[in-house]
GROMACS .gro file of C-alpha atoms in nm:
model
  243
    1ALA     CA    1   9.964   6.996  11.157
    2ALA     CA    2  10.183   7.212  11.381
    3VAL     CA    3  10.060   7.533  11.218
    4TRP     CA    4   9.701   7.407  11.245
    5VAL     CA    5   9.744   7.348  11.619
    6LEU     CA    6   9.903   7.691  11.659
    7SER     CA    7   9.611   7.860  11.481
    8LEU     CA    8   9.368   7.677  11.710
    9VAL     CA    9   9.565   7.795  12.013
   10VAL     CA   10   9.523   8.153  11.890
   11LEU     CA   11   9.152   8.090  11.837
   12ILE     CA   12   9.102   7.938  12.183
   13PHE     CA   13   9.317   8.156  12.407
   14GLU     CA   14   9.303   8.485  12.215
   15ARG     CA   15   8.944   8.427  12.099
   16ASP     CA   16   9.044   8.588  11.771
   17LEU     CA   17   8.880   8.414  11.477
   18GLY     CA   18   9.018   8.665  11.225
   19THR     CA   19   9.385   8.628  11.319
   20SER     CA   20   9.353   8.249  11.330
   21LEU     CA   21   9.190   8.238  10.987
   22ILE     CA   22   9.444   8.475  10.828
   23PHE     CA   23   9.741   8.295  10.986
   24PHE     CA   24   9.640   7.945  10.878
   25GLY     CA   25   9.496   8.057  10.544
   26LEU     CA   26   9.818   8.238  10.452
   27PHE     CA   27  10.021   7.932  10.545
   28VAL     CA   28   9.809   7.710  10.318
   29ILE     CA   29   9.836   7.959  10.030
   30MET     CA   30  10.215   7.977  10.061
   31LEU     CA   31  10.235   7.598  10.079
   32TYR     CA   32  10.030   7.571   9.761
   33VAL     CA   33  10.237   7.833   9.576
   34ALA     CA   34  10.563   7.664   9.677
   35THR     CA   35  10.455   7.307   9.592
   36GLU     CA   36  10.176   7.359   9.330
   37ARG     CA   37   9.977   7.080   9.495
   38THR     CA   38   9.603   7.148   9.512
   39SER     CA   39   9.562   6.879   9.776
   40TRP     CA   40   9.719   7.113  10.032
   41VAL     CA   41   9.434   7.362   9.980
   42ALA     CA   42   9.165   7.097  10.025
   43THR     CA   43   9.340   6.954  10.331
   44GLY     CA   44   9.385   7.298  10.484
   45LEU     CA   45   9.021   7.395  10.436
   46LEU     CA   46   8.906   7.066  10.588
   47MET     CA   47   9.139   7.097  10.889
   48PHE     CA   48   9.039   7.455  10.964
   49SER     CA   49   8.668   7.381  10.925
   50VAL     CA   50   8.689   7.087  11.166
   51GLY     CA   51   8.889   7.289  11.417
   52ALA     CA   52   8.656   7.589  11.399
   53VAL     CA   53   8.346   7.372  11.450
   54VAL     CA   54   8.500   7.196  11.750
   55VAL     CA   55   8.617   7.522  11.911
   56ALA     CA   56   8.282   7.693  11.848
   57SER     CA   57   8.104   7.411  12.029
   58PHE     CA   58   8.272   7.478  12.366
   59GLU     CA   59   8.426   7.829  12.350
   60PRO     CA   60   8.149   8.077  12.449
   61HIS     CA   61   8.294   8.380  12.266
   62VAL     CA   62   8.332   8.198  11.934
   63HIS     CA   63   7.993   8.031  11.981
   64GLY     CA   64   7.833   8.371  12.038
   65ARG     CA   65   7.980   8.509  11.716
   66VAL     CA   66   7.854   8.211  11.519
   67ALA     CA   67   7.508   8.249  11.673
   68ALA     CA   68   7.502   8.623  11.592
   69TRP     CA   69   7.605   8.539  11.236
   70LEU     CA   70   7.331   8.281  11.188
   71HIS     CA   71   7.054   8.475  11.367
   72PRO     CA   72   7.146   8.847  11.377
   73MET     CA   73   6.789   8.965  11.438
   74ASP     CA   74   6.745   8.745  11.746
   75TYR     CA   75   6.900   9.028  11.948
   76TYR     CA   76   6.562   9.204  11.940
   77LYS     CA   77   6.364   8.903  12.059
   78VAL     CA   78   6.192   8.910  12.398
   79PRO     CA   79   6.336   8.730  12.583
   80ARG     CA   80   6.669   8.761  12.405
   81PRO     CA   81   6.875   8.442  12.360
   82ALA     CA   82   7.165   8.429  12.604
   83GLU     CA   83   7.429   8.369  12.336
   84ILE     CA   84   7.334   8.684  12.140
   85VAL     CA   85   7.514   8.962  12.327
   86SER     CA   86   7.555   9.229  12.058
   87ASP     CA   87   7.339   9.398  11.796
   88GLN     CA   88   7.634   9.496  11.574
   89ALA     CA   89   7.559   9.233  11.307
   90ALA     CA   90   7.198   9.350  11.282
   91GLN     CA   91   7.297   9.719  11.277
   92ALA     CA   92   7.539   9.646  10.992
   93LEU     CA   93   7.256   9.498  10.786
   94PHE     CA   94   7.039   9.801  10.864
   95SER     CA   95   7.321  10.030  10.745
   96PHE     CA   96   7.366   9.852  10.414
   97GLY     CA   97   6.990   9.843  10.363
   98SER     CA   98   6.940  10.213  10.430
   99GLY     CA   99   7.227  10.304  10.197
  100GLY     CA  100   7.063  10.149   9.893
  101VAL     CA  101   7.242  10.183   9.561
  102MET     CA  102   7.376  10.540   9.579
  103GLY     CA  103   7.388  10.597   9.955
  104THR     CA  104   7.255  10.866  10.187
  105GLY     CA  105   7.547  11.105  10.125
  106LEU     CA  106   7.872  11.180  10.304
  107GLY     CA  107   7.823  11.258  10.671
  108LYS     CA  108   7.457  11.157  10.666
  109GLY     CA  109   7.496  10.805  10.805
  110HIS     CA  110   7.443  10.667  11.154
  111SER     CA  111   7.764  10.478  11.223
  112ASP     CA  112   7.745  10.590  11.587
  113LEU     CA  113   7.476  10.324  11.639
  114ILE     CA  114   7.743  10.054  11.600
  115LYS     CA  115   7.954  10.231  11.866
  116PHE     CA  116   8.328  10.151  11.890
  117ALA     CA  117   8.323   9.892  11.608
  118GLY     CA  118   8.231  10.166  11.361
  119ARG     CA  119   8.596  10.279  11.374
  120SER     CA  120   8.744   9.937  11.298
  121ASP     CA  121   8.591   9.649  11.103
  122PHE     CA  122   8.243   9.805  11.081
  123ILE     CA  123   8.377  10.115  10.906
  124LEU     CA  124   8.263   9.935  10.588
  125THR     CA  125   7.902   9.980  10.700
  126THR     CA  126   7.955  10.357  10.695
  127VAL     CA  127   8.077  10.328  10.336
  128GLY     CA  128   7.775  10.115  10.247
  129GLU     CA  129   7.531  10.356  10.412
  130GLU     CA  130   7.675  10.687  10.296
  131LEU     CA  131   7.806  10.581   9.951
  132GLY     CA  132   7.570  10.291   9.885
  133LEU     CA  133   7.632   9.981   9.680
  134ALA     CA  134   7.821  10.187   9.419
  135GLY     CA  135   8.071  10.320   9.673
  136THR     CA  136   8.115   9.980   9.836
  137MET     CA  137   8.190   9.817   9.501
  138ALA     CA  138   8.438  10.094   9.422
  139VAL     CA  139   8.623  10.017   9.747
  140PHE     CA  140   8.627   9.646   9.660
  141VAL     CA  141   8.764   9.723   9.312
  142LEU     CA  142   9.046   9.932   9.461
  143PHE     CA  143   9.139   9.649   9.699
  144ALA     CA  144   9.126   9.400   9.411
  145LEU     CA  145   9.355   9.618   9.196
  146LEU     CA  146   9.600   9.646   9.484
  147VAL     CA  147   9.609   9.269   9.532
  148GLN     CA  148   9.640   9.219   9.155
  149ARG     CA  149   9.942   9.448   9.137
  150GLY     CA  150  10.101   9.261   9.427
  151LEU     CA  151  10.056   8.929   9.249
  152ARG     CA  152  10.190   9.089   8.929
  153ALA     CA  153  10.502   9.193   9.117
  154ALA     CA  154  10.537   8.831   9.231
  155LEU     CA  155  10.520   8.710   8.871
  156ASP     CA  156  10.780   8.966   8.760
  157ALA     CA  157  11.024   8.894   9.044
  158ARG     CA  158  11.337   8.716   8.930
  159ASP     CA  159  11.433   8.532   9.247
  160PRO     CA  160  11.222   8.263   9.420
  161PHE     CA  161  11.228   8.442   9.756
  162GLY     CA  162  11.093   8.761   9.600
  163LYS     CA  163  10.816   8.567   9.429
  164LEU     CA  164  10.709   8.397   9.752
  165LEU     CA  165  10.736   8.716   9.955
  166ALA     CA  166  10.524   8.921   9.715
  167THR     CA  167  10.268   8.640   9.690
  168GLY     CA  168  10.246   8.616  10.068
  169LEU     CA  169  10.207   8.992  10.115
  170ALA     CA  170   9.935   9.020   9.851
  171SER     CA  171   9.757   8.714   9.988
  172ALA     CA  172   9.769   8.851  10.343
  173LEU     CA  173   9.605   9.172  10.226
  174ALA     CA  174   9.339   8.979  10.033
  175LEU     CA  175   9.265   8.752  10.329
  176GLN     CA  176   9.233   9.044  10.570
  177VAL     CA  177   8.991   9.226  10.340
  178PHE     CA  178   8.791   8.906  10.293
  179VAL     CA  179   8.754   8.819  10.662
  180VAL     CA  180   8.664   9.177  10.758
  181CYS     CA  181   8.419   9.249  10.475
  182GLY     CA  182   8.276   8.898  10.485
  183GLY     CA  183   8.208   8.926  10.856
  184VAL     CA  184   8.048   9.270  10.834
  185MET     CA  185   7.827   9.174  10.538
  186GLY     CA  186   7.715   8.844  10.693
  187LEU     CA  187   7.907   8.607  10.468
  188ILE     CA  188   8.112   8.461  10.757
  189PRO     CA  189   8.108   8.511  11.136
  190LEU     CA  190   8.244   8.841  11.266
  191THR     CA  191   8.620   8.851  11.303
  192GLY     CA  192   8.698   9.188  11.461
  193LYS     CA  193   8.996   9.274  11.239
  194ALA     CA  194   9.072   9.623  11.114
  195LEU     CA  195   8.993   9.701  10.751
  196PRO     CA  196   9.314   9.813  10.573
  197PHE     CA  197   9.342  10.188  10.498
  198LEU     CA  198   8.992  10.263  10.629
  199ALA     CA  199   8.996  10.163  10.996
  200SER     CA  200   9.159  10.385  11.257
  201GLY     CA  201   9.383  10.115  11.404
  202GLY     CA  202   9.736  10.250  11.451
  203SER     CA  203   9.947   9.933  11.443
  204SER     CA  204   9.733   9.787  11.164
  205GLN     CA  205   9.786  10.097  10.950
  206VAL     CA  206  10.162  10.089  11.006
  207ALA     CA  207  10.179   9.719  10.917
  208THR     CA  208   9.972   9.774  10.602
  209TRP     CA  209  10.195  10.057  10.481
  210VAL     CA  210  10.506   9.844  10.548
  211LEU     CA  211  10.342   9.572  10.337
  212ILE     CA  212  10.286   9.819  10.052
  213ALA     CA  213  10.645   9.945  10.078
  214LEU     CA  214  10.780   9.590  10.046
  215LEU     CA  215  10.563   9.526   9.740
  216ILE     CA  216  10.685   9.849   9.579
  217LYS     CA  217  11.046   9.750   9.644
  218ILE     CA  218  10.995   9.403   9.493
  219SER     CA  219  10.820   9.552   9.189
  220ASP     CA  220  11.096   9.810   9.142
  221ALA     CA  221  11.368   9.545   9.160
  222ALA     CA  222  11.182   9.325   8.910
  223ARG     CA  223  11.149   9.608   8.657
  224ARG     CA  224  11.510   9.723   8.665
  225PRO     CA  225  11.705   9.636   8.346
  226ASP     CA  226  11.961   9.358   8.365
  227PRO     CA  227  12.315   9.488   8.427
  228GLU     CA  228  12.546   9.471   8.130
  229PRO     CA  229  12.791   9.180   8.154
  230ALA     CA  230  13.149   9.275   8.233
  231PRO     CA  231  13.390   9.225   7.938
  232ASP     CA  232  13.623   8.928   7.972
  233GLU     CA  233  14.003   8.953   7.951
  234ASP     CA  234  14.022   8.867   7.578
  235ASP     CA  235  13.783   9.151   7.492
  236GLN     CA  236  13.989   9.394   7.700
  237ALA     CA  237  14.309   9.284   7.527
  238THR     CA  238  14.150   9.324   7.182
  239GLN     CA  239  14.035   9.676   7.270
  240LEU     CA  240  14.386   9.769   7.388
  241ILE     CA  241  14.540   9.641   7.063
  242ARG     CA  242  14.289   9.841   6.859
  243HIS     CA  243  14.374  10.158   7.053
   0.00000   0.00000   0.00000
């Protein structure tokens, strides 16, 4: 309950749906991994859904993002609804649609139409427009392989802390990719987070590379051979007698 309240505080005062979702979602995942109780997942989803609906009903910024998610093309209506203040969601759909299956080609997209967001979460629309559905799926496969290797490192880790740490790092990466790509593609409301390895955010890139470094260290420690046990005193005495 305390973590739920804290995530709602982030959502209300920072108006950051992505950070709130990642923070609370990661907490629920870690709680499930540590306890193996599925009820925590159901309870967490219910609590976050209730909190998000309540906040969206009175917080104008969150309400506007939900409205743009449900009705992205209303931006072009005359008169335009007051809660629709950006055409980014509609421009993202136009980008994916114009890219088709194979894309328009590198450098032949129109990401400048999405303005500043094209360098952060909406960088995925550039991939979808210039590389098409094939390129977008390739990016998703690479992210999935990275998360899979992180979870594999968690399974191979020998100590409980290493297992939980690797699981948390891989889950954080998966959640960030989900909230960013889901928002850009219209699956969930826009979140405004930076897409790992593709967006130009400086602090986000540094944090992502630190995450990868920790996963590599955990995987390396898990794959090292067990040290040979030290000989006891009787074995040492026997060897001395033989010599």
